[in-house]
Amino acid sequence: MDQHRSLRNKIACRQCHNKPGWQQQLKLMKDQSAAQNRARNKTRYGRLCPKWVYDSVTMWKSKNILYVITKPDVYKSLASDTYIVLGEAKARALS
């Protein structure tokens, strides 16, 4: 049973990594800390596919606080509509 799961993961991973733009996304990755490298390596072996290169991602925490991540690395889970965003978040107060 575990062999079938790992085989499915490898096949799904190959399908994602063969898309055009994957090599471009790897080239755009900047210098990273050890923790960031570990997180990125885990995304390669999980059931996560890299998405296209985004300029920025914005997230609201409350009415007045906005988090902005410029040049993020975005991954999508194959099993659900879950996205993982890696990058440096900067808080902006809207006042």
CSV table of C-alpha atoms in Angstrom, one decimal:
chain,number,residue,atom,x,y,z
A,1,MET,CA,0.0,0.0,0.0
A,2,ASP,CA,2.8,2.5,0.9
A,3,GLN,CA,4.6,1.6,-2.3
A,4,HIS,CA,1.5,2.6,-4.4
A,5,ARG,CA,1.3,5.9,-2.5
A,6,SER,CA,4.9,6.8,-3.1
A,7,LEU,CA,4.6,5.8,-6.7
A,8,ARG,CA,1.6,8.1,-7.1
A,9,ASN,CA,3.5,10.9,-5.4
A,10,LYS,CA,6.5,10.5,-7.8
A,11,ILE,CA,4.2,10.5,-10.8
A,12,ALA,CA,2.3,13.6,-9.7
A,13,CYS,CA,5.5,15.3,-8.9
A,14,ARG,CA,6.9,14.6,-12.3
A,15,GLN,CA,3.8,16.0,-13.9
A,16,CYS,CA,4.2,19.3,-12.0
A,17,HIS,CA,7.9,19.6,-12.6
A,18,ASN,CA,7.6,19.0,-16.3
A,19,LYS,CA,5.4,22.1,-16.7
A,20,PRO,CA,7.0,25.1,-18.5
A,21,GLY,CA,8.1,27.8,-16.0
A,22,TRP,CA,9.3,25.4,-13.3
A,23,GLN,CA,13.0,25.9,-14.3
A,24,GLN,CA,12.4,29.7,-14.5
A,25,GLN,CA,10.9,29.6,-10.9
A,26,LEU,CA,14.0,27.8,-9.7
A,27,LYS,CA,16.3,30.4,-11.2
A,28,LEU,CA,14.4,33.2,-9.5
A,29,MET,CA,14.9,31.7,-6.0
A,30,LYS,CA,17.1,34.0,-4.0
A,31,ASP,CA,19.6,33.2,-1.2
A,32,GLN,CA,17.9,31.3,1.5
A,33,SER,CA,18.4,30.4,5.1
A,34,ALA,CA,18.8,26.8,6.3
A,35,ALA,CA,15.2,26.8,7.5
A,36,GLN,CA,13.9,28.0,4.2
A,37,ASN,CA,15.9,25.3,2.4
A,38,ARG,CA,14.4,22.6,4.6
A,39,ALA,CA,10.9,23.9,3.9
A,40,ARG,CA,11.4,24.0,0.2
A,41,ASN,CA,12.9,20.5,0.2
A,42,LYS,CA,9.8,19.2,2.0
A,43,THR,CA,7.5,20.7,-0.7
A,44,ARG,CA,9.4,18.8,-3.3
A,45,TYR,CA,8.7,15.4,-1.7
A,46,GLY,CA,5.2,16.1,-0.6
A,47,ARG,CA,2.2,16.2,-2.9
A,48,LEU,CA,2.7,19.9,-3.7
A,49,CYS,CA,3.1,21.5,-7.1
A,50,PRO,CA,4.8,24.8,-7.7
A,51,LYS,CA,2.6,27.4,-9.2
A,52,TRP,CA,3.6,30.2,-11.6
A,53,VAL,CA,5.7,33.1,-10.4
A,54,TYR,CA,3.7,35.7,-8.6
A,55,ASP,CA,4.6,39.3,-8.1
A,56,SER,CA,3.1,39.6,-4.6
A,57,VAL,CA,0.6,37.9,-2.2
A,58,THR,CA,-1.4,40.0,0.2
A,59,MET,CA,-3.2,38.7,3.3
A,60,TRP,CA,-5.5,40.4,5.8
A,61,LYS,CA,-5.1,39.8,9.5
A,62,SER,CA,-7.6,42.3,10.8
A,63,LYS,CA,-9.3,45.4,9.5
A,64,ASN,CA,-6.2,47.5,9.7
A,65,ILE,CA,-3.3,45.1,9.2
A,66,LEU,CA,-2.2,43.9,5.8
A,67,TYR,CA,0.6,41.4,5.2
A,68,VAL,CA,2.4,41.7,1.8
A,69,ILE,CA,4.8,39.0,0.5
A,70,THR,CA,6.8,40.2,-2.5
A,71,LYS,CA,8.3,37.6,-4.9
A,72,PRO,CA,6.8,34.6,-3.0
A,73,ASP,CA,7.2,30.9,-3.9
A,74,VAL,CA,3.7,29.5,-4.1
A,75,TYR,CA,2.9,25.8,-4.0
A,76,LYS,CA,-0.5,24.1,-4.3
A,77,SER,CA,-1.5,20.8,-2.7
A,78,LEU,CA,-2.7,18.2,-5.2
A,79,ALA,CA,-5.2,16.7,-2.7
A,80,SER,CA,-7.1,20.0,-1.9
A,81,ASP,CA,-7.3,23.7,-2.5
A,82,THR,CA,-4.6,24.5,0.0
A,83,TYR,CA,-1.8,26.9,-1.0
A,84,ILE,CA,1.6,27.3,0.7
A,85,VAL,CA,3.3,30.6,0.4
A,86,LEU,CA,7.0,31.0,1.2
A,87,GLY,CA,8.7,34.4,1.4
A,88,GLU,CA,9.3,37.4,3.6
A,89,ALA,CA,6.1,39.0,4.9
A,90,LYS,CA,6.0,42.7,5.7
A,91,ALA,CA,3.2,44.1,7.8
A,92,ARG,CA,1.5,47.3,6.6
A,93,ALA,CA,-0.9,49.3,8.8
A,94,LEU,CA,-3.8,50.8,6.9
A,95,SER,CA,-4.5,54.0,8.9
